[in-house]
Coordinates of C-alpha atoms and ligand atoms in Angstrom, one line a residue:
Chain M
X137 CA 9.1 45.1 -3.1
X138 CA 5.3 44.6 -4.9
X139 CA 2.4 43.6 -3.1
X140 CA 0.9 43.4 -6.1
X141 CA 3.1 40.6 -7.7
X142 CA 4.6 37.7 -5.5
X143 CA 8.2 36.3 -6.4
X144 CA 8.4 33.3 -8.9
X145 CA 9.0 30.0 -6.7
X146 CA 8.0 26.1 -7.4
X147 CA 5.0 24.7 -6.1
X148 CA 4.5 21.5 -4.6
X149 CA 1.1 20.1 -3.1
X150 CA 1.6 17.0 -1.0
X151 CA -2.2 14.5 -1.7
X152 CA -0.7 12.8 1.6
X153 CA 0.6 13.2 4.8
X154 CA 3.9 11.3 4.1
X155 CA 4.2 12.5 1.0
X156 CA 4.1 16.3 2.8
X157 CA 7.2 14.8 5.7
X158 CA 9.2 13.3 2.4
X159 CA 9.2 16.7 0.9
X160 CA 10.3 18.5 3.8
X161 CA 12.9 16.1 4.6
X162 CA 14.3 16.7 0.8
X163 CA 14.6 20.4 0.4
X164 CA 14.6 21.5 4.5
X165 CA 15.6 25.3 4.3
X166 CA 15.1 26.2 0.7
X167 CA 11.4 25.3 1.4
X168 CA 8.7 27.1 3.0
X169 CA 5.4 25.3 4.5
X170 CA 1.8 27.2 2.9
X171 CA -1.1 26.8 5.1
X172 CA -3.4 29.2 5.0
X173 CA -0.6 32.0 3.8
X174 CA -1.6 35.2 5.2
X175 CA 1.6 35.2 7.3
X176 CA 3.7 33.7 4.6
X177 CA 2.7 35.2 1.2
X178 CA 2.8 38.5 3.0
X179 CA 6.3 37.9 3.6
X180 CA 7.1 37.0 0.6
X181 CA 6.0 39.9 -1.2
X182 CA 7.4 42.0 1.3
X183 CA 10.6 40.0 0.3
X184 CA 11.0 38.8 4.7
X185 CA 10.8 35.0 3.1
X186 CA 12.2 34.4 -0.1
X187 CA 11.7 30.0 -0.7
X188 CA 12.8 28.6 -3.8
X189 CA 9.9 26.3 -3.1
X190 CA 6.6 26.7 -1.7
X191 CA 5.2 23.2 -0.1
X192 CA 1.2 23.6 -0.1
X193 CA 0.0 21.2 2.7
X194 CA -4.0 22.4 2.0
X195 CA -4.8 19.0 0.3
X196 CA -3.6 17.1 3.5
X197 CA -7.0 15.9 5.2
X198 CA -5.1 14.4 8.0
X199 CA -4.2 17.8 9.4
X200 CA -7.2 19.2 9.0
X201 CA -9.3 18.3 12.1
X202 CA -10.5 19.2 15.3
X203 CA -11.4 16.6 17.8
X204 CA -12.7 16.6 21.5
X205 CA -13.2 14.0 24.1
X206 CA -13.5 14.3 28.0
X207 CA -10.9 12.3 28.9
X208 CA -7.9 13.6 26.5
X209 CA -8.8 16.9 25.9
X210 CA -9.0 18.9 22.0
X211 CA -7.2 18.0 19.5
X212 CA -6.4 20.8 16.7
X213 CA -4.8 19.3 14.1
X214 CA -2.0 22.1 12.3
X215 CA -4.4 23.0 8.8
X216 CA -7.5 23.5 11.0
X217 CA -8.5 27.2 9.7
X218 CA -9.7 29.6 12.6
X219 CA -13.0 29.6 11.2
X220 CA -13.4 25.9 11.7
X221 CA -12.1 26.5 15.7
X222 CA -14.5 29.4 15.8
X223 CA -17.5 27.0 14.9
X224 CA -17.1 24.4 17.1
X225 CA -19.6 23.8 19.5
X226 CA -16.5 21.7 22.0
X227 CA -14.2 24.5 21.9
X228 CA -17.0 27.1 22.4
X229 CA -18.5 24.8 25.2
X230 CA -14.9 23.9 27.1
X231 CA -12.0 25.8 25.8
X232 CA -14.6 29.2 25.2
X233 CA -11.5 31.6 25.3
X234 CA -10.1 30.1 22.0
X235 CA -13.8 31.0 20.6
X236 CA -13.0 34.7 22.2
X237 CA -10.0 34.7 20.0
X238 CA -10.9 33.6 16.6
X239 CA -14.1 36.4 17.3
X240 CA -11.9 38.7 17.4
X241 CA -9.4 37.7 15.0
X242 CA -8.6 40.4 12.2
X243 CA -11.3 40.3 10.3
X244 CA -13.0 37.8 8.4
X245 CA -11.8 36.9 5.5
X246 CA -8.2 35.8 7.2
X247 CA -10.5 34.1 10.1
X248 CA -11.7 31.9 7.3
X249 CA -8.3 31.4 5.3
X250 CA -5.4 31.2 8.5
X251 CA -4.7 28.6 10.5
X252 CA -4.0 27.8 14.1
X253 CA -1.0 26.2 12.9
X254 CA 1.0 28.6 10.9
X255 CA -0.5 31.3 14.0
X256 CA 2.2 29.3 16.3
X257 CA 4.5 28.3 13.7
X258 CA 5.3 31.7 12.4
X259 CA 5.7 32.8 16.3
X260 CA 5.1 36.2 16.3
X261 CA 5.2 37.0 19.7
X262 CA 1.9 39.4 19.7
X263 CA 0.6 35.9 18.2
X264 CA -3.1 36.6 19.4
X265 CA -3.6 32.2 19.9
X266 CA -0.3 31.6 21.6
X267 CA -1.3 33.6 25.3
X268 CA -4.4 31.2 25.5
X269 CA -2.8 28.1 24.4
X270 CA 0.1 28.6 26.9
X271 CA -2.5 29.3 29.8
X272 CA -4.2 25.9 29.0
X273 CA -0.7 23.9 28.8
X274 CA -0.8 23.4 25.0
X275 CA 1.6 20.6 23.6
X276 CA 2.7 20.6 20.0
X277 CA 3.2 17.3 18.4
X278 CA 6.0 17.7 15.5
X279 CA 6.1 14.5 12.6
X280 CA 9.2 14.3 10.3
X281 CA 10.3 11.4 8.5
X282 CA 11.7 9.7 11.5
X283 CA 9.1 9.3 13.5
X284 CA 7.4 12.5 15.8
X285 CA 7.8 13.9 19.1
X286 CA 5.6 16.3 21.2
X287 CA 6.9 19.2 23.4
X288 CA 5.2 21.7 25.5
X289 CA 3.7 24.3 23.4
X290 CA 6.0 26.9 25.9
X291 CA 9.2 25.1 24.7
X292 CA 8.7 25.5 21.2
X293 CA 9.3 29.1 21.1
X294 CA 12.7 30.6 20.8
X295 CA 12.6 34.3 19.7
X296 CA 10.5 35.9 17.5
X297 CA 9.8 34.6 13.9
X298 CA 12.2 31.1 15.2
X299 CA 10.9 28.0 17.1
X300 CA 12.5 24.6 17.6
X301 CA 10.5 23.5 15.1
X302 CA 13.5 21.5 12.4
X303 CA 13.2 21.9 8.5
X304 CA 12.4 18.7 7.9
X305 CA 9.8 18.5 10.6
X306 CA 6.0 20.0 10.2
X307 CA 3.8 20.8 12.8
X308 CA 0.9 18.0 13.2
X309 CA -1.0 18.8 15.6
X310 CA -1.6 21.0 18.9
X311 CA -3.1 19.2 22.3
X312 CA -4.7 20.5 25.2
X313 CA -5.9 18.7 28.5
X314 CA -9.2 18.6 29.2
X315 CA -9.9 21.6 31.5
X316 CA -12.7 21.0 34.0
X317 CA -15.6 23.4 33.4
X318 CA -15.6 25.1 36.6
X319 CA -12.2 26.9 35.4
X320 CA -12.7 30.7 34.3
X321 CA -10.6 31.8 31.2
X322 CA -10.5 35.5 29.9
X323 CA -8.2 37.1 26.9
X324 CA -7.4 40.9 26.1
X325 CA -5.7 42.2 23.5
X326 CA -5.3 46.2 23.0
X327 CA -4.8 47.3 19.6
X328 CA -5.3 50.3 17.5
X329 CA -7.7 48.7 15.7
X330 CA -9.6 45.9 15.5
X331 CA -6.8 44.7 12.4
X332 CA -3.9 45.7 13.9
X333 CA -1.1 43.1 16.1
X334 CA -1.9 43.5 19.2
X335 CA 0.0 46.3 21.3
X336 CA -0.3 43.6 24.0
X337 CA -2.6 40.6 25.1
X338 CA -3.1 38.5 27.9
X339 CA -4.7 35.1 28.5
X340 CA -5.8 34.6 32.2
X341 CA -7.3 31.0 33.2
X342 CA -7.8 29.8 36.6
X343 CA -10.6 28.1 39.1
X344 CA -12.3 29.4 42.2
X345 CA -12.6 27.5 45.3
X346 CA -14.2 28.8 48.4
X347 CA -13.7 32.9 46.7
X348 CA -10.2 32.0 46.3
X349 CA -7.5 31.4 43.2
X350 CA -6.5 28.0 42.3
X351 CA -4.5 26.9 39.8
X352 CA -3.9 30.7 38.2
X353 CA -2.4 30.3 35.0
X354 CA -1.2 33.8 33.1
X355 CA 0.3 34.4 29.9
X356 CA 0.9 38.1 28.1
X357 CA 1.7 38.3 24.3
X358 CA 4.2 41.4 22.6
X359 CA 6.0 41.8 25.6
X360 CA 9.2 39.7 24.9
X361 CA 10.8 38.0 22.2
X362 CA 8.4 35.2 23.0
X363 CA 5.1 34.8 24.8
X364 CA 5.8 34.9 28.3
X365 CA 3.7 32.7 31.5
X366 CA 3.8 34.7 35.0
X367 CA 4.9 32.5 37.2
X368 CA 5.3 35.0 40.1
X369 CA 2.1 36.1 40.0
X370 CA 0.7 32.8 39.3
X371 CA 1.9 31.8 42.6
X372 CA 1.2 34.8 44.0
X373 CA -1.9 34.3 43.3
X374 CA -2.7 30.9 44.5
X375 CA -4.8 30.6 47.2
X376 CA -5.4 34.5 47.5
X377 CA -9.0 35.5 47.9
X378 CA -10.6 37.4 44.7
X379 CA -10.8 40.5 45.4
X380 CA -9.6 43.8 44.5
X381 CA -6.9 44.1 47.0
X382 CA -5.2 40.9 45.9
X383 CA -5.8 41.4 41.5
X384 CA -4.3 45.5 42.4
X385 CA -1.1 43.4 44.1
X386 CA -1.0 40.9 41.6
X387 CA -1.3 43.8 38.1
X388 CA 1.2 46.1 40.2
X389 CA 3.8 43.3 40.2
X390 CA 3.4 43.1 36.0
X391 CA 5.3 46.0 35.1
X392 CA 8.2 44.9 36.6
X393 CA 8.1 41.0 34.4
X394 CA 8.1 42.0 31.4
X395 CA 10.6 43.3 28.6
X396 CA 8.6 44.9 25.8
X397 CA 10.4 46.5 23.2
X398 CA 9.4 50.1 21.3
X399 CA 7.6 49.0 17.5
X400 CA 5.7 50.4 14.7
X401 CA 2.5 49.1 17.0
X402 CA 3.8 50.8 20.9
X403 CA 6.3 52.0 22.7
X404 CA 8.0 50.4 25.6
X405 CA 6.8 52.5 27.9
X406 CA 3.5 52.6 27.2
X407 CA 3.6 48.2 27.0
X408 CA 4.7 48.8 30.4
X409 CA 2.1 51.2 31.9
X410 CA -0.8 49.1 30.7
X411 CA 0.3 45.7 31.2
X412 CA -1.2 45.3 34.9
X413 CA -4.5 47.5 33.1
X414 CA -4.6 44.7 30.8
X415 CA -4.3 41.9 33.3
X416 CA -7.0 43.2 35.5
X417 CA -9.3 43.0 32.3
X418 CA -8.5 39.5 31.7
X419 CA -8.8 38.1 35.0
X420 CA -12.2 40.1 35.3
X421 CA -13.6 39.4 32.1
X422 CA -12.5 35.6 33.3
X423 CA -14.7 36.2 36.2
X424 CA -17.6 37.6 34.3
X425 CA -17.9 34.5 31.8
X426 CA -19.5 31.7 34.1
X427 CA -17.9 28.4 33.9
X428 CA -19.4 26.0 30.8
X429 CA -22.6 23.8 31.8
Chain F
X75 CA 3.9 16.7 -9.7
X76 CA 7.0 18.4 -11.5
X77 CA 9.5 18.7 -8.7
X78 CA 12.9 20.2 -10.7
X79 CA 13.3 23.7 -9.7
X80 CA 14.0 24.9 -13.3
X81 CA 10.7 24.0 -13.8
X82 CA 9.1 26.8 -11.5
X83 CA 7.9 28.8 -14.7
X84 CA 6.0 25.9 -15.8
X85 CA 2.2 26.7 -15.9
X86 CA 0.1 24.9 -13.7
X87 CA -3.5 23.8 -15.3
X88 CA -6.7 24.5 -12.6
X89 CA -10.3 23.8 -13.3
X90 CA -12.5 25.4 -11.1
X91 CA -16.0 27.0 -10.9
X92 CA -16.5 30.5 -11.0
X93 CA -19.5 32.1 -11.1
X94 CA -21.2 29.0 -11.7
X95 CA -19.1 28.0 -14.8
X96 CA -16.3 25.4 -15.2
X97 CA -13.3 27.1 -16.1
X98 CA -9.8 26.0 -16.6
X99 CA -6.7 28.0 -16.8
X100 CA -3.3 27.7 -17.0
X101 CA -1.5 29.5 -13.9
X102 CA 1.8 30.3 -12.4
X103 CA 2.4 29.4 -9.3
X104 CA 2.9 32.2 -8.1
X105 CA -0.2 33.7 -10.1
X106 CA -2.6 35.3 -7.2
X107 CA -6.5 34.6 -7.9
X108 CA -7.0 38.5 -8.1
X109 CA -4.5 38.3 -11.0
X110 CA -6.0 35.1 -12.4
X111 CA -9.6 36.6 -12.2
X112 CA -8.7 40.3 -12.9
X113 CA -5.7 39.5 -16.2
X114 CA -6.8 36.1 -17.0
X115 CA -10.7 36.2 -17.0
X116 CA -11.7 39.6 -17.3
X117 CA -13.5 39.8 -13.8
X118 CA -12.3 43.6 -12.8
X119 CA -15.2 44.0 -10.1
X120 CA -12.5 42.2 -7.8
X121 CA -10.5 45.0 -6.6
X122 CA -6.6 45.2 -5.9
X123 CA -6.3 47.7 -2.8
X124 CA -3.3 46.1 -0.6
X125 CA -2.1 43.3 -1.6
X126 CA -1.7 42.4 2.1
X127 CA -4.5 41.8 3.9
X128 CA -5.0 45.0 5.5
X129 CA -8.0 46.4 3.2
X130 CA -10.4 43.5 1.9
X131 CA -11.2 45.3 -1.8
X132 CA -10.3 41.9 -3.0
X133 CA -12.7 39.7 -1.4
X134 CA -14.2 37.3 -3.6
X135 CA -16.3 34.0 -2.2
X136 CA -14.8 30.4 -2.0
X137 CA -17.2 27.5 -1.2
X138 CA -19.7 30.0 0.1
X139 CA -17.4 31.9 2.7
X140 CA -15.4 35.5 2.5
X141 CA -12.0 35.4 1.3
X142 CA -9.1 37.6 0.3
X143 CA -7.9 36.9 -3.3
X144 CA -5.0 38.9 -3.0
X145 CA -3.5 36.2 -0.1
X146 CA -4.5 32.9 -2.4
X147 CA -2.5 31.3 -4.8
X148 CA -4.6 30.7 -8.1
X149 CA -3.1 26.9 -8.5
X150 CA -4.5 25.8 -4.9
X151 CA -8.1 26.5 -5.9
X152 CA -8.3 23.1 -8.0
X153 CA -12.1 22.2 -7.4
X154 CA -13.3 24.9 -5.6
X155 CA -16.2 27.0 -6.3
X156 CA -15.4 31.0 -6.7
X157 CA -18.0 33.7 -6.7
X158 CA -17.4 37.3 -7.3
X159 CA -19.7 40.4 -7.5
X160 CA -20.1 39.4 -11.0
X161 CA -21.5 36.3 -10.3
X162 CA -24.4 37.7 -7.9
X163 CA -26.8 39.8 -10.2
X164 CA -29.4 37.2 -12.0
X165 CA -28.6 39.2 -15.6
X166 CA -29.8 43.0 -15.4
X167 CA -31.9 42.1 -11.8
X168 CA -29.4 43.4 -9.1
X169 CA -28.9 40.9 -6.1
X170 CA -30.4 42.3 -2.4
X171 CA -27.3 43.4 -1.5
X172 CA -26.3 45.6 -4.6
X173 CA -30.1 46.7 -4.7
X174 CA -29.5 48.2 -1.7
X175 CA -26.6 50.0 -1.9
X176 CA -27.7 51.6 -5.1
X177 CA -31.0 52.3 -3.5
X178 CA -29.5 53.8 -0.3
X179 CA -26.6 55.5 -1.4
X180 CA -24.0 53.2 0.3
X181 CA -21.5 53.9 -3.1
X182 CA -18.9 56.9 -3.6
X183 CA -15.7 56.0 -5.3
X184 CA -17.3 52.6 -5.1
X185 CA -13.5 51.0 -5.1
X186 CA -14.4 49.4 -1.8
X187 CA -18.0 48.0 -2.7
X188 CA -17.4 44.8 -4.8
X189 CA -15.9 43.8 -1.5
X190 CA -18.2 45.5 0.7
X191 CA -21.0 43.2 -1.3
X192 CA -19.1 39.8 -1.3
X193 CA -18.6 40.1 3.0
X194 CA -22.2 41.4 3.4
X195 CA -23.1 38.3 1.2
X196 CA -21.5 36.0 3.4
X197 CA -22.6 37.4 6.4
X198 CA -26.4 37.2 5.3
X199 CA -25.8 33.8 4.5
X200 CA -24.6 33.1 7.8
X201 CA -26.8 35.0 9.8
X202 CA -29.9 36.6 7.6
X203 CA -31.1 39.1 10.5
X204 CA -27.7 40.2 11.9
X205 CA -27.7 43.3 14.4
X206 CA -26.4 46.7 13.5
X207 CA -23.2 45.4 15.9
X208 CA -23.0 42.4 14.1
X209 CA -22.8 44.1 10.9
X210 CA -19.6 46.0 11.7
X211 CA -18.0 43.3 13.5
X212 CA -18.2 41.5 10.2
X213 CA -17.1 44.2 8.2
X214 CA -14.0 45.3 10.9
X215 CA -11.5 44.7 7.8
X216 CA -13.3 46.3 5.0
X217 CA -12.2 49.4 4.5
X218 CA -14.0 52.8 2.8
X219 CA -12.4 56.1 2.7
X220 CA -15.2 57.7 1.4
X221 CA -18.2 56.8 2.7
X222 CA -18.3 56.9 6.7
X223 CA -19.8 53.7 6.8
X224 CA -22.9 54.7 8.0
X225 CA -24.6 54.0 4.6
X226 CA -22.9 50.5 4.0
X227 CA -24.2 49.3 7.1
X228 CA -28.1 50.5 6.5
X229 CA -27.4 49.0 3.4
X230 CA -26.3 45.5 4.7
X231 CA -29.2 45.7 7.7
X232 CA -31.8 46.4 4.8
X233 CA -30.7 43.7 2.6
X234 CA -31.2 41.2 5.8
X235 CA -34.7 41.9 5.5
X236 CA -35.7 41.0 1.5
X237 CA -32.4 38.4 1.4
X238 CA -34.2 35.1 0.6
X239 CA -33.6 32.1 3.1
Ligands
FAD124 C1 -3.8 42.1 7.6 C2 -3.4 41.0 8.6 C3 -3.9 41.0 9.9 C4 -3.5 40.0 10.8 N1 -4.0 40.1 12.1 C5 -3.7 39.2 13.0 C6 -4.2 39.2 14.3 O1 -5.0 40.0 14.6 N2 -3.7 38.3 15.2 C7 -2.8 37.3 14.8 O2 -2.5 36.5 15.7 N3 -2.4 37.2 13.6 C8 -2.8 38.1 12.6 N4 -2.3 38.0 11.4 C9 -1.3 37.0 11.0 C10 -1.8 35.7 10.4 O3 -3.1 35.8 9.8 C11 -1.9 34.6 11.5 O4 -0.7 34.4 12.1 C12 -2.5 33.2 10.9 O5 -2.9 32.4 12.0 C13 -1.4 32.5 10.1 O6 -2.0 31.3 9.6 P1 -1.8 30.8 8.1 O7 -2.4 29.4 8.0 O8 -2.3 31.8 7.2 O9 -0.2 30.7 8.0 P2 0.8 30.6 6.8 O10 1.2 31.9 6.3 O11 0.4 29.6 5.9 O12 2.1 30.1 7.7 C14 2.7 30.8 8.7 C15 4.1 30.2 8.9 O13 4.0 29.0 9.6 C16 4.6 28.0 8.8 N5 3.7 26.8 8.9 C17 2.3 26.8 8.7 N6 1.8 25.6 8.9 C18 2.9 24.8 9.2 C19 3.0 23.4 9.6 N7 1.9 22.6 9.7 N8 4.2 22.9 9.9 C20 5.3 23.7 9.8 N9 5.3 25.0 9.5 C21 4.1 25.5 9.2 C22 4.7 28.5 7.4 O14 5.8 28.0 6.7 C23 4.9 30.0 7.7 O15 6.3 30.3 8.0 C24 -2.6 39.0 10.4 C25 -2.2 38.9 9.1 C26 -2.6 39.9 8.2 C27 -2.1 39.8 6.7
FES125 S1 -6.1 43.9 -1.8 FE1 -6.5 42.1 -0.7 S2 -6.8 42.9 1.3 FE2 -6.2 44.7 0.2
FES126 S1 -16.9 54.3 -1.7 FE1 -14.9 55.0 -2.0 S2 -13.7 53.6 -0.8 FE2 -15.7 53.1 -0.3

């Protein structure tokens, strides 16, 4: 293994969106999609991905997009770089924990050069986008040569590193409903510093009606093979007044819905002690932000 | 486009800018730009610390914002306008940024500062009177093992002030 020198491969560079599906379709596993490539160039020198051929979809305008209307929600289409989510005034306005992510995203340099899309499709579970895209019911929308289809973003995930996603298929483009500007929305993520994975993260999002939750939606990153939503304590939750009797019942039942593993990053154990620590954040740091104008 | 995979040591041809010149070179494709700037071009400011992202010695400017040339394929830059900290002096005269650090001490080893200068660059050109905060939010993935910080960052808040607009 070098870091210094990456592995000799064949590059192809797609001008056009069909052009990018027919190339897919042709050489499926031997290939490997390059977005913005901090996930996948890493991996290759590290010698975790070893394509034959490398399929550069950065020339592909169609993907690289981000578009908001009131009635169907965002649109982030798979090349749009984090910077470019970081920037805009909609997602800042009415999806403002995606904003809270890309500000905290590793630093930088990779804020500017990755991509929401490679972020899901190389489905790591401590992921730092996938928790708040599963709290706002993210769908994918996959496009092969045959035509596309769209999934729940929650579906897509399998284990880490491996999605549903085919080989001949490429991600397009990720949708989320509009969400009504009274909701609150908070993410946490603990790390060791501000560049490492996170140890874990959680994405809270939910409205207030009369002092009470509605419509609680919870989802914790590097606790499982795959990003996990609470639906225990989502229901739990539901109609529960906000206070600090209710979040201490709903963090204490954390612990016990989760399976994190021991990595280079945390142990087990400690994933466990400070998963209902993290959730408390979240929700409160949800409460803090006041909904959007 | 060449789609045989014998062909995978054929060189790839890429004309881009850097530091304001039109260059073309013939690449591999799996030439990195901090090879192609560093082997091909003679531009050794830009720094190999990682290789992985973890250390940001290697950033270098693309289009005006902060990015790692260890992570970027050389043949995707067709078009694209690259700046590194040899590009920022006007001859002998020192940009804001380098002034400073000389004037303040912000150097040691000085392996870190060519890419200490290109993210305080990018920063000032974002945001001209950034907070002391704001500073080292920006520069979370640059790291020093010499210096502390405390000197790079009265170096980038001093800089905010004589930057011009
Ligand atoms: C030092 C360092 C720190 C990092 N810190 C963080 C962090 O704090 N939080 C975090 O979440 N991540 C972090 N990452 C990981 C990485 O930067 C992100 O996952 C990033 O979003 C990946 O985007 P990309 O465009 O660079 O992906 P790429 O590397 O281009 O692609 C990633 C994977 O997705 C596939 N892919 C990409 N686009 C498509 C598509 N349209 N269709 C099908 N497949 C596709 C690729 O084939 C590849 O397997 C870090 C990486 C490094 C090197
Ligand atoms: S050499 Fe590029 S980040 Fe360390
Ligand atoms: S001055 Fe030596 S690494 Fe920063």
């Amino acid at each position: 293994m070098s870091t210094r020198v990456l592995p000799e491969f064949l590059l192809l560079r797609p001008d056009t969106f069909d052009e990018a599906l027919s190339l897919v379709d042709r050489y499926r596993d031997k290939a490997e999609v390059l977005a913005g490539g901090t996930d996948l160039l890493v991996n290759m020198k590290c010698g975790t991905a070893t394509p034959s051929i490398v399929i550069g979809i950065g020339k592909v305008d169609a993907f690289n997009r981000i578009e908001f209307d009131p009635e169907n929600g965002l649109a982030i289409g798979a090349l749009a770089s984090i910077r470019a989510l970081h920037d805009s005034p909609d997602v800042a306005r009415y999806y403002p924990v995606l904003r809270d992510v890309a500000h905290l995203f590793a630093n930088v340099q990779l804020l500017n050069m990755g991509t929401v899309g490679g972020n899901i499709c190389n489905a790591s579970p401590a992921g730092d986008f996938i928790p708040p895209l599963l709290s706002q019911n993210a769908h994918v929308v996959l496009g092969s040569a045959s035509g596309t289809r769209t999934l729940k973003l929650i579906d897509f995930f399998v284990g880490p590193g491996k999605t549903v996603r085919r080989p001949d298929e490429l991600l397009q483009t990720i949708t989320l409903p509009p969400l009504s500007t009274d909701y609150h929305s908070g993410f946490v993520r603990i790390t060791r510093t501000a560049e490492d994975l996170a140890k874990i993260s959680v994405a809270t999002v939910f409205s207030l009606r009369d002092g009470n939750f509605h419509d609680v939606r919870i989802s914790f990153g590097a606790v499982a093979p795959t990003v996990l939503r609470m639906p225990d304590i989502e229901a739990f939750l539901e109609g529960k007044p906000m206070d600090d009797q209710t979040i201490g019942e709903a963090t204490a039942m954390a612990a016990e819905r989760i399976s994190p593993i021991t990595d280079l990053r945390s142990t087990s154990d400690y994933r466990r002690k400070i998963a209902g620590a993290a959730l408390r954040q979240s929700i409160l740091a949800a409460v803090e932000r006041s909904p959007a104008q | 486009m060449s789609e045989r995979p014998e062909d995978r040591n054929e060189k790839i041809a890429v004309r881009f800018q850097v530091n304001g010149e039109p260059t073309e070179l013939l690449v591999s494709a799996n030439e990195t730009l901090l090879s192609a700037l560093r082997n091909q071009l003679g531009l050794t400011g830009t720094k190999y610390g990682c290789g992985t992202g973890d250390c940001c010695a290697c950033t270098v400017s693309v289009n005006g914002r902060a990015i790692l040339s260890c992570l970027s394929l050389a043949a995707e830059l067709e078009g694209e306008n690259v700046t590194t900290v040899e590009g920022l002096s006007d001859g002998s005269k020192l940009n804001p940024v380098q002034a400073s650090f000389a004037e303040l001490g912000a150097v040691q080893c000085g392996f870190c500062t060519p890419g200490m200068i290109m993210t305080i660059n990018a920063l000032l050109a974002e945001n001209p009177d950034p907070s002391e905060q704001e500073v080292r939010h920006y520069l979370r993935g640059n790291l020093c093992r010499c210096t502390g910080y405390v000197k790079i960052v009265d170096a980038a808040l001093a800089a905010a002030g004589t930057m011009e607009a």
